[in-house]
Amino acid sequence: MLKQELARCLQQAVLKAQQEGALASAALPEVLIEHPQNPEHGDFASGLPLKLARSMKMSPMAIAEKVSEHIVPPPQVDKIWVAPPGFINFILREDWLSTEVESILAAGESYGDIELGKGNRVQLEFVSVNPTGPLHVGHGRGAVLGSTLANVLTASGYAVEKEFYINDMGNQINNFGRSLHARYRQCLDKEAAMPPDGYYGNYMIDLAKEIVQEQGDRFLSLPEGEAASQLAEVGVDRMLQRIKQDLELLNVVFDTWFSERSLYQGGQYNKAMELLQGGGYIAKKENATWFESSSLGEDKDNVLVRSDGSPTYFASDIAYHYNKFLERKFDWVIDIWGADHQGHVPRMKTMLKALGCVPEQLKVIICQLVTLRRGQEIVKVSKRSGDIVTLKEVIDEVGSDACRFIFLSRSADSQMDFDIELAKRQSADNPVYYVQYAHARIASILRLAKQREIDCSQGDVSLLTTEPELTLIRRLILLPEIVEQVAVTLEPHHLPYYAQDLATVFHSFYKQCRVVSEDEALTKARIKLVKATQIALAKVLRLMGMTAPEKM
RNA sequence: GCGCCUGUAGCUCAGCUGGAUAGAGCGCAGCCCUGCGGAGGCUGAGGUCGCGGGUUCAAAUCCCGCCAGGCGUGCCA
C-alpha cells in the first residue's frame, strides 16, 4: 500500500542523509504516515522530524529539510514539501489518481480486498447464547459485530470459520427442562410447579403447547427427571431453530454449530484434562477438582469439577479451546463475549498456557452490554423473568439494515443504550439510507446512460480533473486502508463512518458535476468514475452485511 | 475493596500507537429544484474534550490521583 511505501521512502531518506553526514545518527522510531485532516496539508504527512529533533539535537524544520532533500519519491507522488513546525507533506499526482478509477473498475467486486491474512485460518466464535430462550436485542450486537468482522477478515485474505457454540448441557439446560416440563404438564391440565428460578417467559408456554400439539402426552408417563431431560432436548432443538431464523433475518449465518455435549462424548474433555493433569495443574480439594491457576500467576484457583461430579462451564471451555487449537489447529481464534464475561479472559489465557498453546493466538473481544430502553424507561431483559423484547421484534420494526448500522456505529468498548422508540423514529432518517441512497442514485444514473446507449468502455479517465472528481477518487482509494485497519484492530465501527463519508463526497460531487451531459467524452469518463464509486459503496455495504439497493 | 470498560456539541457517537484551526449524524436557524433520484446540496449557531496534577517542542490522546456511570469479582454461564 502507498502508505507503507511512503514510510519506507522516509526511512531510507533519513538513512541516506545520515550516511552523508547531513543528519546525526540516531535511532529511528517507527515511521508513521497519516492523512492530514486539513486537505491543504496534502494527501499524506509525517511528523517524523518532530520526533527526531531531540535525539538529533537539531531543529525539526532543519531535519525536515534535510530529509526531504534525500527522498526518492514513488511515481504516484506529485509534490513533497516541508511545513512548520516540522512536518513533511506529500501530495499525489492528479493523473495517477484518475487512473485509479480504471484499477477499481478492473478489480470489480474484489476491490478493497487485501492479502494481509493470506494462508491463515481464523475461527470466529460469537453469539453462542444459551439455547433456552429467544435472542434479545443485546445479542444482536455481538451477532452484527461478529458477522461483520468475518466479512472483513475474509476480504483481508483469511480463511474464516464462523462458529456458534451450543451450551446444550449443564445447570441452565436442566433448569430449562424442568421449567418446560412444568409448562407441559400445565398444558395438559396436570398439577405442576415451576422451579423457583425457572424460565418464566411466555415463550415457554407457547413452546409447551407446540410440543403437546405435535407429540401429545407421551412425556406424562415418563419419570419426572427423564421427562424433563427429554423435553429439554426437544426444547433446545426448537429454540435453536428459532435462534437460527432470527439470526438469518439479520443476515448472520454460521458455518458450524458446535455442541458442548460433543466435547464429552468425543473424548476431548478427557484429553484436555489429561494434558492439564500431566502438567501438574490439577488438584483435588474439598471433594472438587481444581485448576491451580494461582501457580501460573492468577489471583485464585478455579473449580473444574464440582463436588457433585458435574463439570463447570470453565471445564467445558478448556475442552472447547483444546479442540479449537490442538485438534482443529486454527492459527488464530477470536471469541466475542459480552462484558459480563470479561473476568473470564485472564483465566482462559492462563489455561491456554497450561495446555501449551500460545495465549496470543486467542483474541477475546469484549462487547459492552446493551441496555434496552423505551424512552426514559429502562427495560430489563431477562429470559427467566420473562419481559423480553426479542431481537426479531426489533428487526421487524427497524429493519435489518438499519439495525446493523446502529449496532456497527459504536465501538465495542462503549456500552450502548438501545432506545426502541428512538430506533423506530430514526429508522426513517437512519444514516444507512443516506449511504444506500447514494448507491441507488448511481444505479439510476447508470440506467439513464444505458437507455441512451452510452458505451463508456473507451472513456478517458484523464479528463477527471476537477476538485469534486478528485476528492471523490481520493475517498475511493481509501477503502483498502479501511479494510486493513478493521482487520488489524478488529474494530468494525470504522466501516459505517467511511461509508457515510464516501456517500457525502459522492452526493457533493453529484451536485456539482453533471454526469450524463452533452459532452460525450466527459460523460464517458464520469460514468467510469460513478461506476467505480458504486463498486466501493456496494463493497462497504456488503462488508457491513447490508443490501446495496438499485432502487429505493 | 480490587479488576475491566466508559465520561468529547442539546442528543447519539467518531477521533485516543501524542502532532498543524477538535469531527459526523440527529436536532436548531437559514439558503438552493424550468438538467442525471430533494431520502439531496450549501451556510450558520452550538465545545473549560468529567475534574486536578504530571511528562513533552506538542496532550482529547500518555502517566498519577480524584469524581460519575456500566460490568465483573460463584463448586452461575
XYZ file of C-alpha atoms (C1' of nucleotides) in Angstrom:
629
model
C 0.000 0.000 0.000
C 1.097 3.512 -0.788
C 1.159 4.456 2.871
C 3.741 1.811 3.709
C 5.736 2.715 0.635
C 5.979 6.314 1.769
C 7.089 5.190 5.209
C 9.881 3.198 3.602
C 10.879 6.203 1.487
C 11.160 8.394 4.530
C 13.151 5.820 6.383
C 15.578 5.444 3.510
C 15.884 9.198 3.153
C 16.878 9.536 6.787
C 19.428 6.736 6.486
C 20.888 8.250 3.364
C 21.144 11.679 4.952
C 22.850 10.102 7.935
C 25.350 8.308 5.708
C 26.190 11.579 4.029
C 26.606 13.242 7.377
C 23.750 15.653 6.837
C 21.940 14.238 9.849
C 23.285 12.971 13.141
C 22.993 9.268 13.811
C 20.059 8.404 15.972
C 17.722 5.500 16.384
C 14.786 5.746 14.043
C 11.346 5.495 15.616
C 8.579 3.768 13.719
C 7.753 5.993 10.770
C 4.114 6.971 10.888
C 2.325 8.285 7.847
C -1.069 9.845 8.336
C -3.782 11.560 6.380
C -3.829 15.185 7.500
C -7.278 16.371 8.443
C -6.757 19.563 6.549
C -6.533 18.786 2.811
C -4.220 21.768 2.335
C -1.595 19.716 4.116
C -1.562 17.147 1.360
C -2.686 13.541 0.941
C -0.143 12.154 3.363
C 2.030 13.676 6.027
C 4.584 12.646 8.594
C 5.743 14.302 11.770
C 8.919 12.237 11.848
C 11.280 15.246 12.069
C 9.496 16.412 15.214
C 10.219 13.082 16.806
C 13.872 13.104 15.744
C 14.602 16.642 16.898
C 15.590 15.711 20.421
C 17.911 12.810 19.687
C 19.493 14.611 16.730
C 19.807 17.915 18.565
C 18.570 19.821 15.535
C 15.506 21.896 14.877
C 12.614 19.891 13.429
C 12.415 22.204 10.426
C 16.083 21.698 9.608
C 15.685 17.936 9.885
C 12.609 18.059 7.692
C 14.556 19.975 5.049
C 17.428 17.518 5.084
C 15.146 14.506 4.954
C 13.019 15.844 2.133
C 16.139 16.587 0.083
C 17.028 12.898 0.269
C 13.637 11.457 -0.539
C 13.335 9.449 -3.727
C 9.597 9.742 -4.194
C 7.479 6.982 -5.694
C 5.947 7.827 -9.062
C 2.487 8.469 -7.576
C 3.750 11.486 -5.670
C 3.492 14.916 -7.230
C 4.932 17.173 -4.592
C 6.751 16.972 -1.300
C 7.142 19.944 0.986
C 8.069 20.902 4.476
C 5.723 22.725 6.802
C 6.212 24.162 10.266
C 6.709 23.099 12.943
C 8.368 20.150 11.171
C 6.016 18.157 9.011
C 6.777 16.568 5.672
C 3.742 16.609 3.406
C 3.030 14.644 0.254
C 0.545 15.310 -2.470
C -0.441 12.781 -5.106
C -0.349 13.272 -8.846
C -3.756 14.008 -10.263
C -3.215 11.911 -13.380
C -2.288 8.981 -11.171
C -5.451 9.486 -9.127
C -7.601 9.380 -12.210
C -6.038 6.139 -13.437
C -7.017 4.571 -10.125
C -10.578 4.660 -11.425
C -9.561 2.119 -14.055
C -7.957 -0.069 -11.409
C -11.133 -0.074 -9.354
C -13.231 -0.995 -12.393
C -10.819 -3.786 -13.230
C -10.932 -5.123 -9.674
C -14.724 -5.038 -9.546
C -16.188 -6.845 -6.574
C -12.750 -7.720 -5.312
C -11.868 -4.046 -4.944
C -10.840 -3.432 -1.353
C -9.601 -6.959 -0.786
C -6.118 -7.222 0.661
C -3.686 -10.047 1.323
C -2.968 -9.377 4.977
C -4.112 -12.758 6.250
C -3.189 -14.946 3.337
C -2.671 -18.553 4.384
C -4.092 -18.114 7.887
C -7.100 -19.933 9.288
C -9.176 -17.942 11.715
C -12.074 -19.102 13.767
C -14.601 -16.557 14.895
C -16.949 -17.645 17.636
C -19.815 -15.374 18.561
C -23.391 -15.119 19.831
C -23.248 -18.614 21.451
C -26.194 -17.853 23.724
C -27.807 -20.486 25.872
C -30.500 -22.108 23.741
C -33.040 -21.613 26.499
C -34.849 -18.622 25.065
C -35.159 -16.333 22.085
C -32.474 -13.808 21.206
C -32.962 -10.336 22.614
C -31.630 -7.049 21.324
C -28.388 -7.312 23.238
C -27.453 -10.457 21.373
C -27.877 -8.610 18.112
C -24.848 -6.508 18.843
C -22.494 -9.457 19.131
C -24.068 -11.052 16.074
C -23.563 -7.974 13.919
C -20.085 -7.353 15.224
C -19.019 -10.931 14.601
C -20.513 -11.330 11.174
C -19.035 -8.029 10.022
C -15.608 -8.959 11.300
C -15.904 -12.256 9.481
C -16.655 -10.397 6.255
C -13.715 -8.055 6.701
C -11.272 -10.785 7.659
C -12.366 -12.776 4.640
C -11.735 -9.709 2.473
C -8.333 -9.491 4.138
C -7.353 -12.910 2.876
C -8.022 -15.012 5.985
C -9.825 -18.323 5.754
C -12.589 -17.612 8.229
C -14.895 -20.032 10.005
C -17.891 -18.704 11.898
C -18.993 -20.815 14.800
C -21.867 -20.885 17.253
C -21.127 -22.788 20.468
C -24.215 -24.529 21.770
C -24.407 -24.815 25.531
C -26.564 -27.919 25.444
C -25.801 -29.265 28.913
C -25.381 -28.090 32.460
C -27.455 -26.290 35.058
C -29.292 -23.935 32.765
C -30.379 -26.747 30.490
C -31.616 -28.778 33.463
C -33.478 -25.740 34.687
C -34.903 -25.200 31.226
C -36.016 -28.839 31.074
C -37.714 -28.656 34.452
C -39.453 -25.413 33.532
C -40.620 -26.825 30.238
C -41.809 -29.990 31.942
C -43.920 -27.918 34.350
C -45.421 -25.884 31.498
C -46.023 -29.052 29.537
C -47.948 -30.643 32.409
C -49.901 -27.452 32.986
C -50.839 -27.501 29.327
C -52.349 -30.923 29.853
C -54.202 -29.757 32.974
C -51.925 -31.598 35.356
C -50.558 -30.299 38.608
C -47.078 -28.850 38.208
C -44.978 -26.236 39.957
C -42.444 -24.115 38.135
C -38.943 -24.239 39.611
C -38.393 -21.077 41.690
C -35.528 -19.911 39.468
C -37.124 -21.313 36.320
C -37.777 -19.717 32.962
C -40.952 -17.716 33.373
C -41.185 -16.128 29.933
C -44.395 -16.644 27.999
C -42.471 -18.226 25.168
C -42.095 -21.281 27.412
C -45.849 -21.720 27.498
C -46.058 -21.451 23.724
C -43.239 -23.929 23.407
C -45.043 -26.387 25.701
C -48.227 -26.012 23.657
C -46.375 -26.742 20.448
C -44.883 -29.875 21.897
C -48.258 -31.055 23.188
C -49.740 -30.455 19.787
C -47.090 -32.390 17.934
C -46.119 -35.106 20.355
C -49.200 -35.447 22.567
C -48.981 -36.540 26.166
C -46.264 -39.130 25.736
C -43.949 -37.414 28.251
C -46.512 -37.791 31.048
C -45.788 -41.453 31.501
C -42.063 -40.904 31.991
C -40.439 -40.411 35.385
C -40.071 -36.711 36.133
C -36.304 -36.499 35.659
C -36.424 -38.420 32.406
C -39.307 -36.352 31.069
C -37.530 -33.101 31.910
C -34.347 -34.192 30.231
C -36.123 -35.401 27.079
C -38.190 -32.249 26.943
C -35.036 -30.187 27.364
C -33.638 -31.845 24.276
C -36.772 -31.258 22.224
C -36.998 -27.679 23.513
C -33.370 -26.864 22.782
C -33.780 -28.068 19.212
C -36.732 -25.791 18.729
C -35.056 -22.820 20.386
C -32.025 -23.302 18.170
C -34.217 -23.303 15.085
C -35.697 -20.025 16.213
C -32.313 -18.531 17.034
C -31.036 -19.557 13.626
C -34.007 -17.981 11.867
C -33.709 -14.741 13.826
C -30.026 -14.509 13.009
C -30.748 -15.047 9.342
C -33.101 -12.091 9.458
C -30.074 -10.053 10.498
C -28.019 -11.594 7.712
C -25.940 -13.599 10.144
C -25.090 -17.129 9.094
C -22.801 -19.631 10.780
C -20.592 -22.296 9.242
C -20.570 -24.534 12.298
C -22.917 -25.182 15.199
C -20.732 -26.799 17.826
C -22.258 -28.796 20.638
C -20.806 -28.560 24.123
C -22.011 -32.073 24.849
C -19.962 -33.433 21.953
C -16.816 -32.482 23.847
C -17.654 -35.095 26.454
C -18.914 -37.702 24.040
C -15.959 -37.285 21.719
C -13.340 -37.610 24.439
C -11.913 -34.152 24.044
C -12.764 -33.253 27.583
C -10.754 -36.219 28.866
C -7.804 -35.433 26.637
C -7.682 -31.815 27.755
C -7.893 -32.824 31.396
C -5.129 -35.373 30.945
C -2.968 -32.690 29.457
C -3.530 -30.429 32.439
C -3.031 -33.311 34.809
C 0.259 -34.154 33.133
C 1.386 -30.568 33.569
C 0.588 -30.770 37.266
C -2.078 -28.096 37.193
C -4.875 -30.179 38.684
C -5.638 -30.652 42.365
C -8.355 -32.272 44.467
C -9.669 -30.095 47.244
C -12.865 -30.317 49.265
C -14.137 -33.083 47.036
C -13.861 -30.937 43.925
C -11.314 -30.818 41.126
C -9.478 -27.519 40.761
C -7.352 -25.878 38.127
C -4.416 -24.421 40.017
C -4.236 -21.192 38.090
C -2.700 -19.355 41.032
C 0.534 -21.249 40.386
C 0.525 -19.515 36.987
C 0.050 -16.057 38.410
C -3.731 -15.892 38.693
C -5.474 -14.497 41.753
C -7.050 -17.777 42.640
C -7.768 -21.315 41.582
C -10.906 -22.349 39.740
C -13.181 -25.305 40.043
C -13.334 -27.667 37.095
C -15.428 -30.484 38.520
C -17.866 -29.772 41.321
C -18.106 -31.933 44.379
C -21.243 -33.482 42.889
C -19.174 -34.668 39.943
C -20.508 -32.286 37.302
C -18.072 -30.199 35.246
C -18.243 -26.400 35.336
C -18.574 -24.322 32.205
C -14.908 -23.445 32.625
C -14.062 -27.129 32.244
C -16.083 -27.200 29.030
C -14.334 -24.097 27.796
C -10.989 -25.737 28.366
C -12.028 -28.769 26.335
C -13.539 -26.487 23.699
C -10.377 -24.446 23.261
C -8.273 -27.576 23.367
C -10.388 -28.642 20.412
C -10.006 -25.287 18.633
C -6.246 -25.054 18.958
C -4.878 -28.561 19.266
C -7.359 -30.585 17.230
C -8.674 -28.204 14.619
C -5.423 -26.243 14.678
C -6.707 -22.763 13.935
C -3.928 -20.223 13.577
C -5.993 -17.704 15.349
C -9.204 -17.777 17.366
C -11.444 -14.822 18.065
C -14.117 -15.087 20.743
C -16.687 -12.346 21.094
C -18.123 -12.132 24.598
C -20.343 -9.772 26.492
C -18.828 -7.566 29.172
C -20.293 -9.826 31.835
C -17.682 -12.436 30.841
C -14.683 -10.126 30.977
C -13.380 -11.719 34.199
C -13.097 -14.978 32.329
C -10.423 -13.717 29.935
C -7.321 -13.990 32.171
C -8.370 -17.485 33.240
C -8.655 -18.564 29.637
C -5.252 -17.162 28.764
C -3.511 -18.964 31.624
C -5.384 -22.105 30.763
C -4.030 -21.902 27.218
C -0.543 -21.518 28.598
C -1.085 -24.653 30.679
C -2.244 -26.532 27.580
C 0.932 -25.487 25.816
C -0.806 -23.119 23.396
C 0.187 -19.551 22.634
C -2.229 -17.303 24.534
C -1.767 -14.520 21.980
C -3.454 -16.703 19.373
C -6.688 -16.191 21.240
C -8.237 -12.754 20.866
C -11.203 -12.033 23.027
C -13.351 -9.111 22.014
C -15.340 -7.834 24.935
C -18.505 -6.225 23.786
C -20.080 -3.862 26.306
C -23.646 -4.572 27.205
C -26.689 -3.102 25.583
C -29.241 -1.588 27.872
C -32.609 -1.548 26.327
C -34.964 1.328 26.883
C -38.228 2.771 25.773
C -37.713 6.491 26.064
C -36.877 7.091 29.720
C -37.877 3.656 30.886
C -35.166 1.028 31.160
C -36.329 -2.384 30.045
C -34.740 -5.249 31.896
C -34.036 -8.147 29.660
C -34.059 -11.426 31.442
C -35.031 -14.725 29.993
C -36.024 -16.017 33.392
C -38.288 -13.170 34.457
C -39.866 -13.058 31.055
C -40.018 -9.428 29.934
C -38.161 -9.831 26.716
C -38.026 -7.569 23.745
C -36.852 -10.053 21.216
C -34.350 -9.322 18.522
C -36.913 -10.369 15.961
C -39.393 -7.754 17.139
C -36.789 -5.051 16.774
C -35.686 -6.246 13.352
C -39.306 -6.329 12.224
C -39.791 -2.756 13.403
C -36.495 -1.160 12.487
C -35.279 -3.294 9.601
C -32.169 -5.414 9.337
C -30.004 -2.864 7.538
C -30.790 -0.020 9.928
C -30.402 -2.342 12.868
C -26.982 -3.462 11.721
C -25.925 0.108 11.118
C -26.950 1.183 14.616
C -25.007 -1.653 16.190
C -21.979 -1.137 13.984
C -21.646 2.591 14.517
C -20.470 2.244 18.083
C -17.184 0.764 19.177
C -17.483 -2.476 21.129
C -15.862 -0.716 24.098
C -18.704 1.627 24.790
C -21.867 0.454 26.337
C -24.892 1.469 24.409
C -28.458 2.336 25.116
C -30.732 0.871 22.540
C -33.798 3.075 22.681
C -36.536 1.242 20.840
C -38.610 4.379 20.411
C -35.636 6.304 19.088
C -34.577 3.468 16.814
C -38.038 3.307 15.294
C -38.261 7.056 14.922
C -34.778 7.261 13.432
C -35.223 4.295 11.182
C -36.629 6.773 8.674
C -33.604 9.079 8.739
C -31.037 6.497 9.709
C -27.677 7.225 8.064
C -27.829 3.818 6.420
C -30.403 5.161 3.985
C -28.152 8.065 3.181
C -25.475 5.603 2.101
C -27.888 3.344 0.268
C -29.434 6.345 -1.406
C -26.070 7.211 -2.908
C -25.880 3.699 -4.300
C -29.405 3.838 -5.699
C -28.718 7.239 -7.206
C -25.739 5.834 -9.057
C -27.828 2.927 -10.283
C -30.311 5.435 -11.613
C -27.618 7.375 -13.463
C -26.331 4.170 -14.984
C -29.842 3.236 -16.078
C -30.108 6.544 -17.882
C -26.742 6.009 -19.524
C -27.807 2.592 -20.676
C -31.059 3.952 -22.024
C -29.104 6.472 -24.073
C -26.838 3.666 -25.231
C -23.681 5.261 -23.974
C -20.726 2.922 -24.128
C -18.105 4.167 -21.705
C -15.564 1.425 -22.332
C -13.362 3.854 -24.243
C -13.876 6.609 -21.664
C -10.738 8.586 -20.906
C -10.301 8.970 -17.156
C -7.633 11.599 -17.580
C -10.495 14.012 -18.186
C -11.363 13.753 -14.493
C -9.535 16.810 -13.237
C -11.928 18.970 -11.261
C -11.913 19.229 -7.499
C -15.134 17.268 -6.820
C -13.963 14.445 -9.078
C -10.538 14.205 -7.494
C -11.946 14.437 -3.978
C -14.209 11.523 -4.781
C -11.322 9.454 -6.127
C -9.293 10.240 -3.017
C -12.068 8.715 -0.916
C -12.415 5.697 -3.166
C -8.785 4.725 -2.813
C -9.065 4.734 0.981
C -11.125 1.548 1.023
C -8.236 -0.947 1.198
C -6.751 1.035 4.072
C -10.051 0.893 5.941
C -10.299 -2.841 5.388
C -6.798 -3.255 6.739
C -7.478 -1.035 9.715
C -10.572 -3.025 10.662
C -8.793 -6.332 10.187
C -5.862 -5.263 12.334
C -7.757 -3.520 15.122
C -10.802 -5.797 14.940
C -12.921 -2.660 15.201
C -15.624 -2.730 12.545
C -17.125 0.581 13.626
C -14.799 2.349 11.196
C -16.802 0.952 8.290
C -20.035 2.909 8.758
C -18.079 6.124 9.193
C -16.201 5.517 5.977
C -19.409 4.612 4.196
C -21.055 7.831 5.284
C -18.058 9.878 4.318
C -17.917 8.278 0.893
C -21.625 8.888 0.373
C -21.258 12.531 1.402
C -18.441 13.112 -1.035
C -20.410 11.430 -3.776
C -23.578 13.456 -3.163
C -21.498 16.593 -3.230
C -19.841 15.528 -6.485
C -23.250 14.744 -7.945
C -24.485 18.229 -7.141
C -21.512 19.875 -8.781
C -20.813 17.622 -11.737
C -23.411 16.646 -14.252
C -22.612 13.076 -15.278
C -24.725 12.434 -18.382
C -24.313 15.597 -20.442
C -23.821 16.902 -23.973
C -20.077 16.495 -23.621
C -19.696 12.926 -24.833
C -16.087 12.370 -23.788
C -16.599 13.805 -20.325
C -19.790 11.800 -19.900
C -17.922 8.574 -20.570
C -15.156 9.480 -18.150
C -17.625 10.407 -15.428
C -19.642 7.251 -15.898
C -16.470 5.351 -15.197
C -15.985 7.340 -12.019
C -19.573 6.762 -10.982
C -19.244 3.040 -11.629
C -16.116 2.928 -9.512
C -17.996 4.701 -6.742
C -20.768 2.175 -6.964
C -18.246 -0.621 -6.628
C -16.788 0.913 -3.473
C -20.178 1.702 -1.931
C -21.515 -1.754 -2.660
C -18.391 -3.259 -1.171
C -18.628 -1.408 2.150
C -22.318 -2.160 2.375
C -21.651 -5.817 1.699
C -18.863 -5.902 4.284
C -21.312 -4.476 6.791
C -23.804 -7.168 5.846
C -26.264 -4.751 4.291
C -28.006 -4.533 0.984
C -26.949 -2.198 -1.816
C -30.266 -1.329 -3.475
C -30.631 -0.329 -7.119
C -33.837 1.499 -6.285
C -35.374 2.730 -3.058
C -12.109 -3.041 48.484
C -9.879 -4.799 43.846
C -10.173 -5.514 38.280
C -12.079 -4.230 33.159
C -14.849 -0.558 30.115
C -16.828 4.372 29.589
C -17.200 10.078 30.511
C -15.912 14.843 23.775
C -21.579 19.969 20.797
C -28.718 19.951 23.280
C -28.988 14.228 21.962
C -26.376 9.630 19.832
C -21.401 8.915 18.941
C -16.288 9.099 15.961
C -11.277 10.773 16.884
C -7.303 8.107 21.747
C 0.072 3.525 18.601
C 0.697 12.205 21.125
C 1.005 16.416 16.187
C -0.713 21.599 12.237
C -7.935 25.656 13.185
C -11.456 19.114 17.903
C -15.333 15.976 13.743
C -20.120 13.402 11.997
C -25.347 12.293 12.272
C -29.818 13.942 14.550
C -31.967 18.445 16.458
C -31.946 24.005 15.839
C -31.662 28.934 12.339
C -31.406 29.961 7.187
C -30.404 29.325 1.758
C -30.655 26.125 -3.026
C -35.316 22.370 -7.573
C -37.735 25.182 -15.855
C -30.730 19.431 -16.078
C -28.982 12.554 -14.441
C -33.476 10.375 -7.805
C -34.534 16.948 -2.766
C -34.191 10.002 1.194
C -30.020 15.558 -1.808
C -26.560 20.083 -1.711
C -24.757 24.619 0.878
C -24.215 28.142 5.171
C -24.601 29.201 10.402
C -25.147 28.845 15.769
C -23.530 25.283 19.392
C -17.336 22.556 22.920
C -13.440 24.503 30.203
C -12.701 17.071 25.190
C -15.647 14.749 33.629
C -12.131 17.389 37.425
C -6.975 18.201 39.200
C -1.849 17.351 38.696
C 2.413 15.475 35.712
C 5.528 14.070 31.169
C 6.579 16.671 26.287
C 8.658 21.346 21.478
C 3.376 19.444 21.254
C -1.924 16.100 25.310
C -8.989 14.796 23.807
C -4.903 11.184 23.026
C 0.453 9.015 27.537
C 1.194 8.683 33.367
C -0.804 9.529 38.506
C -4.928 10.979 41.736
C -9.978 12.118 42.315
C -15.451 12.211 40.700
C -19.578 9.810 37.966
C -21.873 5.532 35.291
C -21.769 0.202 33.487
C -19.874 -4.690 34.239
C -17.151 -8.272 36.924
C -15.056 -10.197 41.424
C -19.660 -18.135 42.430
C -18.494 -25.506 43.244
C -23.938 -19.464 37.684
C -22.963 -19.141 32.480
